[in-house]
Amino acid sequence: MHVQEKEQTVAGQSWKVYTLENDHGMSVSFLNYGGIITNITVPDRNGKLENVVLSLANYEDYLDNPNFFGALVGRVAGRIEGSSFSINDKKHLLPANEGDHHLHGGSTGFHQILWETTSFETDTQVGVHFTHTFPDGDGGYPGELDVSIMYTLTNENNFEITYQATSDQDTILTTTNHSYFNLSGDLKRDILQHDVQINASQFIELDHELIPTGELLSVDDTVFDFRKAHPIIDGVHSIDQQNLVASNGFDHYFIFDHSNQPNVTVTDGESGRKLEVLTDQPGMVMYTANGLDDSIQLKERNSTKYLGVCLETQGSPGSLKHEGFPSIYLGKDETYHKTTTFAFRTLND
């Protein structure tokens, strides 16, 4: 197992490009800019190693990354309605970057930070430790926030992301990674035939601007019932109003039933690849790339609708306006600590 580190000059900045590789040939490459994952190479059922995430063709393209390809997301992943929230009876205004709403931490979020990084190697794992201190008021958020994130690869083909943070004031926080997964390998096909299983009995209803209405809906008798695996394409052909508001697909928060692990399983029958997601987050936004078009140059090909699926494990920003949603409140001097593991397997295992 080893870590490779290279320097790359991008728009006058010195970026670091890291590659973690285990003893079985699995590798994960990423930047210290935005923590952006640019490559995850894993075997198919025949042992063929191919990339299973979407990445832009050129590093420079990540300077403007409105689709958040591969990026760390914070301080708050998801949409904050009306770009404002109140804490301790004080209203905080955030910059609107999607209509009237604040999306994925805004323009100064985690995805556009040049993180301090340190690599590590042991007999059982390799990884990189990211750190950054966000000043009080940065991006409109209260509290000086010390953030520590670790990317770790094991010999079991597990890629683990651990998030830790503390604030010197009461604040809000929920973090995620916005990688688009495509298990076909090197983007040979879209993800419509990927089978998904999610241990979730409820999901959050959205309005036409993808803002939570405040209603928790049962998955029973809908295409949102992934308790038994079924393909993503079912949501594309669905006439359910919730699929229609998401541009014929999914962009919804599922609340996990934590009685079973893994929380999520994605399989591609043709390649034989399987991805299991295990997390202590309360839920996940599954986004099926309904908003992509063919205008973006990716490493292997141009982008298309439904070319990847994001599995954004996180709390719910809807909790800022509605009762009963997974909270994103972080108290002064409390420690935020969350872990998500992406375990890559094959159907042969």
Short mmCIF file of N, CA, C and O in Angstrom, two decimals, residues 47-136:
data_model
loop_
_atom_site.label_atom_id
_atom_site.label_comp_id
_atom_site.label_asym_id
_atom_site.label_seq_id
_atom_site.Cartn_x
_atom_site.Cartn_y
_atom_site.Cartn_z
N GLY A 47 -11.92 -8.91 -12.77
CA GLY A 47 -10.67 -8.34 -12.29
C GLY A 47 -10.17 -7.16 -13.10
O GLY A 47 -9.10 -6.62 -12.81
N LYS A 48 -10.94 -6.72 -14.10
CA LYS A 48 -10.52 -5.57 -14.91
C LYS A 48 -10.68 -4.29 -14.13
O LYS A 48 -11.76 -3.99 -13.60
N LEU A 49 -9.60 -3.51 -14.05
CA LEU A 49 -9.60 -2.27 -13.27
C LEU A 49 -10.04 -1.10 -14.14
O LEU A 49 -9.44 -0.84 -15.19
N GLU A 50 -11.09 -0.39 -13.70
CA GLU A 50 -11.59 0.77 -14.43
C GLU A 50 -12.07 1.82 -13.45
O GLU A 50 -12.37 1.53 -12.28
N ASN A 51 -12.17 3.06 -13.95
CA ASN A 51 -12.63 4.18 -13.14
C ASN A 51 -14.15 4.14 -12.97
O ASN A 51 -14.88 3.85 -13.92
N VAL A 52 -14.63 4.48 -11.74
CA VAL A 52 -16.07 4.40 -11.47
C VAL A 52 -16.65 5.72 -10.95
O VAL A 52 -17.71 5.74 -10.33
N VAL A 53 -15.96 6.85 -11.20
CA VAL A 53 -16.52 8.16 -10.86
C VAL A 53 -16.36 9.11 -12.04
O VAL A 53 -15.50 8.94 -12.89
N LEU A 54 -17.25 10.14 -12.06
CA LEU A 54 -17.15 11.17 -13.09
C LEU A 54 -16.11 12.21 -12.67
O LEU A 54 -16.08 12.63 -11.51
N SER A 55 -15.27 12.61 -13.62
CA SER A 55 -14.28 13.65 -13.34
C SER A 55 -14.09 14.51 -14.57
O SER A 55 -14.21 14.05 -15.71
N LEU A 56 -13.80 15.78 -14.32
CA LEU A 56 -13.61 16.73 -15.42
C LEU A 56 -12.32 16.45 -16.16
O LEU A 56 -11.36 15.91 -15.61
N ALA A 57 -12.30 16.84 -17.45
CA ALA A 57 -11.17 16.52 -18.31
C ALA A 57 -9.89 17.22 -17.88
O ALA A 57 -8.78 16.68 -18.02
N ASN A 58 -10.02 18.46 -17.34
CA ASN A 58 -8.85 19.26 -16.98
C ASN A 58 -8.99 19.76 -15.55
O ASN A 58 -10.08 20.14 -15.12
N TYR A 59 -7.88 19.80 -14.83
CA TYR A 59 -7.91 20.29 -13.45
C TYR A 59 -8.44 21.72 -13.38
O TYR A 59 -9.15 22.08 -12.45
N GLU A 60 -8.11 22.55 -14.38
CA GLU A 60 -8.54 23.95 -14.37
C GLU A 60 -10.06 24.07 -14.32
O GLU A 60 -10.60 25.05 -13.79
N ASP A 61 -10.74 23.08 -14.86
CA ASP A 61 -12.20 23.14 -14.91
C ASP A 61 -12.82 23.09 -13.52
O ASP A 61 -13.98 23.50 -13.34
N TYR A 62 -12.07 22.59 -12.52
CA TYR A 62 -12.62 22.51 -11.17
C TYR A 62 -12.68 23.87 -10.47
O TYR A 62 -13.32 23.99 -9.43
N LEU A 63 -12.02 24.89 -11.03
CA LEU A 63 -12.11 26.22 -10.43
C LEU A 63 -13.55 26.72 -10.45
O LEU A 63 -13.97 27.47 -9.57
N ASP A 64 -14.30 26.31 -11.46
CA ASP A 64 -15.74 26.58 -11.51
C ASP A 64 -16.41 25.23 -11.66
O ASP A 64 -16.39 24.64 -12.73
N ASN A 65 -16.99 24.74 -10.57
CA ASN A 65 -17.49 23.36 -10.54
C ASN A 65 -18.94 23.36 -10.05
O ASN A 65 -19.25 22.86 -8.97
N PRO A 66 -19.85 23.93 -10.87
CA PRO A 66 -21.24 24.08 -10.40
C PRO A 66 -21.95 22.76 -10.15
O PRO A 66 -22.95 22.73 -9.43
N ASN A 67 -21.44 21.68 -10.72
CA ASN A 67 -22.04 20.36 -10.48
C ASN A 67 -21.36 19.62 -9.33
O ASN A 67 -21.72 18.48 -9.04
N PHE A 68 -20.35 20.24 -8.71
CA PHE A 68 -19.69 19.71 -7.52
C PHE A 68 -19.10 18.32 -7.76
O PHE A 68 -19.10 17.47 -6.87
N PHE A 69 -18.55 18.10 -8.97
CA PHE A 69 -17.98 16.78 -9.27
C PHE A 69 -16.92 16.41 -8.25
O PHE A 69 -15.91 17.09 -8.08
N GLY A 70 -17.15 15.31 -7.53
CA GLY A 70 -16.15 14.73 -6.64
C GLY A 70 -15.82 15.50 -5.39
O GLY A 70 -14.96 15.07 -4.61
N ALA A 71 -16.48 16.62 -5.14
CA ALA A 71 -16.01 17.58 -4.15
C ALA A 71 -16.52 17.30 -2.74
O ALA A 71 -17.59 16.74 -2.54
N LEU A 72 -15.73 17.78 -1.76
CA LEU A 72 -16.24 17.93 -0.41
C LEU A 72 -17.27 19.05 -0.40
O LEU A 72 -17.10 20.06 -1.10
N VAL A 73 -18.31 18.87 0.41
CA VAL A 73 -19.38 19.86 0.46
C VAL A 73 -19.63 20.28 1.91
O VAL A 73 -19.77 19.45 2.80
N GLY A 74 -19.69 21.60 2.15
CA GLY A 74 -19.95 22.16 3.47
C GLY A 74 -19.89 23.69 3.36
O GLY A 74 -19.53 24.23 2.32
N ARG A 75 -20.25 24.49 4.38
CA ARG A 75 -20.58 23.94 5.67
C ARG A 75 -21.86 23.11 5.69
O ARG A 75 -22.01 22.21 6.52
N VAL A 76 -22.80 23.43 4.83
CA VAL A 76 -24.05 22.69 4.83
C VAL A 76 -24.31 22.12 3.44
O VAL A 76 -24.44 22.86 2.46
N ALA A 77 -24.36 20.79 3.37
CA ALA A 77 -24.72 20.12 2.12
C ALA A 77 -26.22 20.21 1.92
O ALA A 77 -27.00 20.04 2.85
N GLY A 78 -26.61 20.53 0.68
CA GLY A 78 -28.03 20.66 0.37
C GLY A 78 -28.47 22.11 0.27
O GLY A 78 -27.66 23.04 0.32
N ARG A 79 -29.78 22.28 0.17
CA ARG A 79 -30.35 23.61 -0.05
C ARG A 79 -30.90 24.19 1.25
O ARG A 79 -31.67 23.52 1.95
N ILE A 80 -30.53 25.43 1.52
CA ILE A 80 -31.11 26.16 2.65
C ILE A 80 -32.14 27.14 2.09
O ILE A 80 -31.81 28.06 1.34
N GLU A 81 -33.38 26.89 2.45
CA GLU A 81 -34.51 27.65 1.91
C GLU A 81 -34.38 29.13 2.22
O GLU A 81 -34.11 29.53 3.35
N GLY A 82 -34.50 29.95 1.17
CA GLY A 82 -34.48 31.39 1.34
C GLY A 82 -33.14 31.96 1.76
O GLY A 82 -33.03 33.13 2.10
N SER A 83 -32.11 31.12 1.72
CA SER A 83 -30.73 31.55 2.05
C SER A 83 -30.64 32.22 3.41
O SER A 83 -29.90 33.18 3.61
N SER A 84 -31.40 31.71 4.37
CA SER A 84 -31.33 32.26 5.71
C SER A 84 -31.74 31.21 6.73
O SER A 84 -32.47 30.26 6.41
N PHE A 85 -31.26 31.39 7.95
CA PHE A 85 -31.69 30.54 9.05
C PHE A 85 -31.50 31.32 10.34
O PHE A 85 -30.79 32.32 10.39
N SER A 86 -32.17 30.86 11.38
CA SER A 86 -32.06 31.51 12.69
C SER A 86 -31.50 30.53 13.70
O SER A 86 -31.85 29.34 13.69
N ILE A 87 -30.64 31.05 14.56
CA ILE A 87 -30.09 30.26 15.65
C ILE A 87 -29.97 31.17 16.87
O ILE A 87 -29.52 32.32 16.73
N ASN A 88 -30.44 30.71 18.01
CA ASN A 88 -30.46 31.54 19.23
C ASN A 88 -31.17 32.87 18.98
O ASN A 88 -30.71 33.93 19.42
N ASP A 89 -32.26 32.81 18.21
CA ASP A 89 -33.11 33.97 17.90
C ASP A 89 -32.39 35.03 17.06
O ASP A 89 -32.87 36.17 16.96
N LYS A 90 -31.28 34.66 16.46
CA LYS A 90 -30.59 35.59 15.57
C LYS A 90 -30.65 35.05 14.14
O LYS A 90 -30.35 33.87 13.91
N LYS A 91 -31.04 35.92 13.23
CA LYS A 91 -31.16 35.51 11.83
C LYS A 91 -29.84 35.69 11.11
O LYS A 91 -29.17 36.72 11.25
N HIS A 92 -29.45 34.69 10.33
CA HIS A 92 -28.21 34.73 9.55
C HIS A 92 -28.58 34.66 8.07
O HIS A 92 -29.34 33.79 7.65
N LEU A 93 -28.01 35.57 7.30
CA LEU A 93 -28.25 35.62 5.86
C LEU A 93 -27.06 35.00 5.12
O LEU A 93 -25.90 35.30 5.43
N LEU A 94 -27.36 34.15 4.16
CA LEU A 94 -26.35 33.48 3.36
C LEU A 94 -26.48 33.91 1.90
O LEU A 94 -27.56 34.30 1.46
N PRO A 95 -25.40 33.87 1.14
CA PRO A 95 -25.50 34.22 -0.28
C PRO A 95 -26.33 33.19 -1.03
O PRO A 95 -26.16 31.98 -0.86
N ALA A 96 -27.26 33.69 -1.85
CA ALA A 96 -28.08 32.80 -2.69
C ALA A 96 -27.28 32.41 -3.93
O ALA A 96 -26.74 33.28 -4.62
N ASN A 97 -27.19 31.12 -4.20
CA ASN A 97 -26.47 30.68 -5.40
C ASN A 97 -27.28 29.68 -6.22
O ASN A 97 -26.76 29.09 -7.16
N GLU A 98 -28.57 29.48 -5.86
CA GLU A 98 -29.47 28.71 -6.70
C GLU A 98 -30.86 29.32 -6.55
O GLU A 98 -31.59 29.00 -5.62
N GLY A 99 -31.18 30.25 -7.44
CA GLY A 99 -32.42 31.00 -7.28
C GLY A 99 -32.36 31.80 -5.99
O GLY A 99 -31.39 32.52 -5.72
N ASP A 100 -33.39 31.64 -5.16
CA ASP A 100 -33.42 32.35 -3.88
C ASP A 100 -32.73 31.58 -2.77
O ASP A 100 -32.68 32.05 -1.62
N HIS A 101 -32.16 30.44 -3.11
CA HIS A 101 -31.70 29.52 -2.08
C HIS A 101 -30.18 29.38 -2.06
O HIS A 101 -29.49 29.73 -3.02
N HIS A 102 -29.70 28.86 -0.95
CA HIS A 102 -28.27 28.67 -0.72
C HIS A 102 -27.97 27.18 -0.86
O HIS A 102 -28.55 26.35 -0.15
N LEU A 103 -27.07 26.83 -1.80
CA LEU A 103 -26.80 25.43 -2.12
C LEU A 103 -25.36 25.05 -1.79
O LEU A 103 -24.42 25.74 -2.18
N HIS A 104 -25.20 23.96 -1.06
CA HIS A 104 -23.89 23.31 -0.85
C HIS A 104 -22.81 24.25 -0.33
O HIS A 104 -21.66 24.22 -0.79
N GLY A 105 -23.17 25.12 0.62
CA GLY A 105 -22.16 25.96 1.25
C GLY A 105 -21.83 27.24 0.51
O GLY A 105 -21.03 28.04 0.99
N GLY A 106 -22.44 27.45 -0.66
CA GLY A 106 -22.21 28.69 -1.39
C GLY A 106 -20.87 28.72 -2.10
O GLY A 106 -20.17 27.72 -2.22
N SER A 107 -20.50 29.90 -2.55
CA SER A 107 -19.30 30.04 -3.40
C SER A 107 -18.00 29.93 -2.62
O SER A 107 -16.93 29.80 -3.21
N THR A 108 -18.06 30.00 -1.29
CA THR A 108 -16.84 29.86 -0.50
C THR A 108 -16.87 28.58 0.33
O THR A 108 -16.27 28.49 1.39
N GLY A 109 -17.57 27.58 -0.20
CA GLY A 109 -17.72 26.32 0.53
C GLY A 109 -16.49 25.45 0.47
O GLY A 109 -15.44 25.81 -0.09
N PHE A 110 -16.61 24.27 1.06
CA PHE A 110 -15.50 23.32 1.15
C PHE A 110 -14.91 22.97 -0.22
O PHE A 110 -13.73 22.64 -0.33
N HIS A 111 -15.77 23.03 -1.26
CA HIS A 111 -15.36 22.58 -2.59
C HIS A 111 -14.38 23.54 -3.27
O HIS A 111 -13.80 23.18 -4.31
N GLN A 112 -14.19 24.74 -2.71
CA GLN A 112 -13.27 25.69 -3.33
C GLN A 112 -12.18 26.13 -2.37
O GLN A 112 -11.61 27.22 -2.52
N ILE A 113 -11.86 25.26 -1.41
CA ILE A 113 -10.80 25.54 -0.45
C ILE A 113 -9.55 24.75 -0.81
O ILE A 113 -9.62 23.58 -1.19
N LEU A 114 -8.40 25.39 -0.72
CA LEU A 114 -7.13 24.69 -0.85
C LEU A 114 -6.74 24.20 0.55
O LEU A 114 -6.27 24.96 1.39
N TRP A 115 -7.02 22.94 0.80
CA TRP A 115 -6.87 22.37 2.13
C TRP A 115 -5.41 22.08 2.45
O TRP A 115 -4.62 21.73 1.57
N GLU A 116 -5.07 22.22 3.72
CA GLU A 116 -3.79 21.71 4.21
C GLU A 116 -3.88 20.19 4.27
O GLU A 116 -4.90 19.64 4.73
N THR A 117 -2.85 19.51 3.81
CA THR A 117 -2.92 18.05 3.74
C THR A 117 -1.66 17.39 4.27
O THR A 117 -0.55 17.92 4.12
N THR A 118 -1.85 16.22 4.86
CA THR A 118 -0.75 15.38 5.32
C THR A 118 -1.10 13.93 5.00
O THR A 118 -2.21 13.48 5.33
N SER A 119 -0.19 13.21 4.38
CA SER A 119 -0.46 11.81 4.04
C SER A 119 0.05 10.88 5.12
O SER A 119 0.90 11.26 5.95
N PHE A 120 -0.48 9.65 5.15
CA PHE A 120 0.00 8.65 6.11
C PHE A 120 -0.08 7.26 5.48
O PHE A 120 -0.89 7.01 4.59
N GLU A 121 0.77 6.38 5.94
CA GLU A 121 0.80 4.99 5.48
C GLU A 121 1.00 4.08 6.67
O GLU A 121 1.83 4.35 7.53
N THR A 122 0.23 2.99 6.74
CA THR A 122 0.46 1.93 7.73
C THR A 122 0.40 0.60 6.98
O THR A 122 0.21 0.55 5.76
N ASP A 123 0.52 -0.49 7.71
CA ASP A 123 0.45 -1.81 7.08
C ASP A 123 -0.95 -2.14 6.59
O ASP A 123 -1.12 -2.98 5.70
N THR A 124 -1.95 -1.49 7.16
CA THR A 124 -3.34 -1.86 6.86
C THR A 124 -4.12 -0.78 6.12
O THR A 124 -5.21 -1.06 5.61
N GLN A 125 -3.59 0.45 6.05
CA GLN A 125 -4.32 1.51 5.37
C GLN A 125 -3.40 2.64 4.97
O GLN A 125 -2.32 2.81 5.52
N VAL A 126 -3.85 3.38 3.97
CA VAL A 126 -3.15 4.59 3.53
C VAL A 126 -4.17 5.70 3.41
O VAL A 126 -5.37 5.45 3.20
N GLY A 127 -3.72 6.94 3.56
CA GLY A 127 -4.69 8.02 3.47
C GLY A 127 -4.08 9.39 3.53
O GLY A 127 -2.86 9.57 3.58
N VAL A 128 -4.99 10.37 3.53
CA VAL A 128 -4.60 11.78 3.59
C VAL A 128 -5.54 12.48 4.56
O VAL A 128 -6.76 12.24 4.58
N HIS A 129 -4.94 13.36 5.36
CA HIS A 129 -5.66 14.12 6.38
C HIS A 129 -5.77 15.56 5.89
O HIS A 129 -4.76 16.21 5.57
N PHE A 130 -7.00 16.08 5.78
CA PHE A 130 -7.27 17.46 5.35
C PHE A 130 -7.62 18.31 6.57
O PHE A 130 -8.42 17.87 7.40
N THR A 131 -7.10 19.53 6.64
CA THR A 131 -7.49 20.44 7.72
C THR A 131 -7.67 21.85 7.18
O THR A 131 -7.00 22.27 6.23
N HIS A 132 -8.59 22.59 7.80
CA HIS A 132 -8.80 24.00 7.46
C HIS A 132 -9.61 24.65 8.58
O HIS A 132 -10.48 24.02 9.16
N THR A 133 -9.29 25.90 8.87
CA THR A 133 -10.06 26.69 9.82
C THR A 133 -10.82 27.77 9.06
O THR A 133 -10.23 28.59 8.35
N PHE A 134 -12.16 27.73 9.19
CA PHE A 134 -13.03 28.71 8.55
C PHE A 134 -13.35 29.80 9.56
O PHE A 134 -13.84 29.51 10.65
N PRO A 135 -13.09 31.06 9.24
CA PRO A 135 -13.32 32.13 10.21
C PRO A 135 -14.79 32.34 10.51
O PRO A 135 -15.67 32.00 9.70
N ASP A 136 -15.07 32.91 11.66
CA ASP A 136 -16.43 33.28 12.04
C ASP A 136 -17.01 34.19 10.96
O ASP A 136 -16.37 35.14 10.51
#
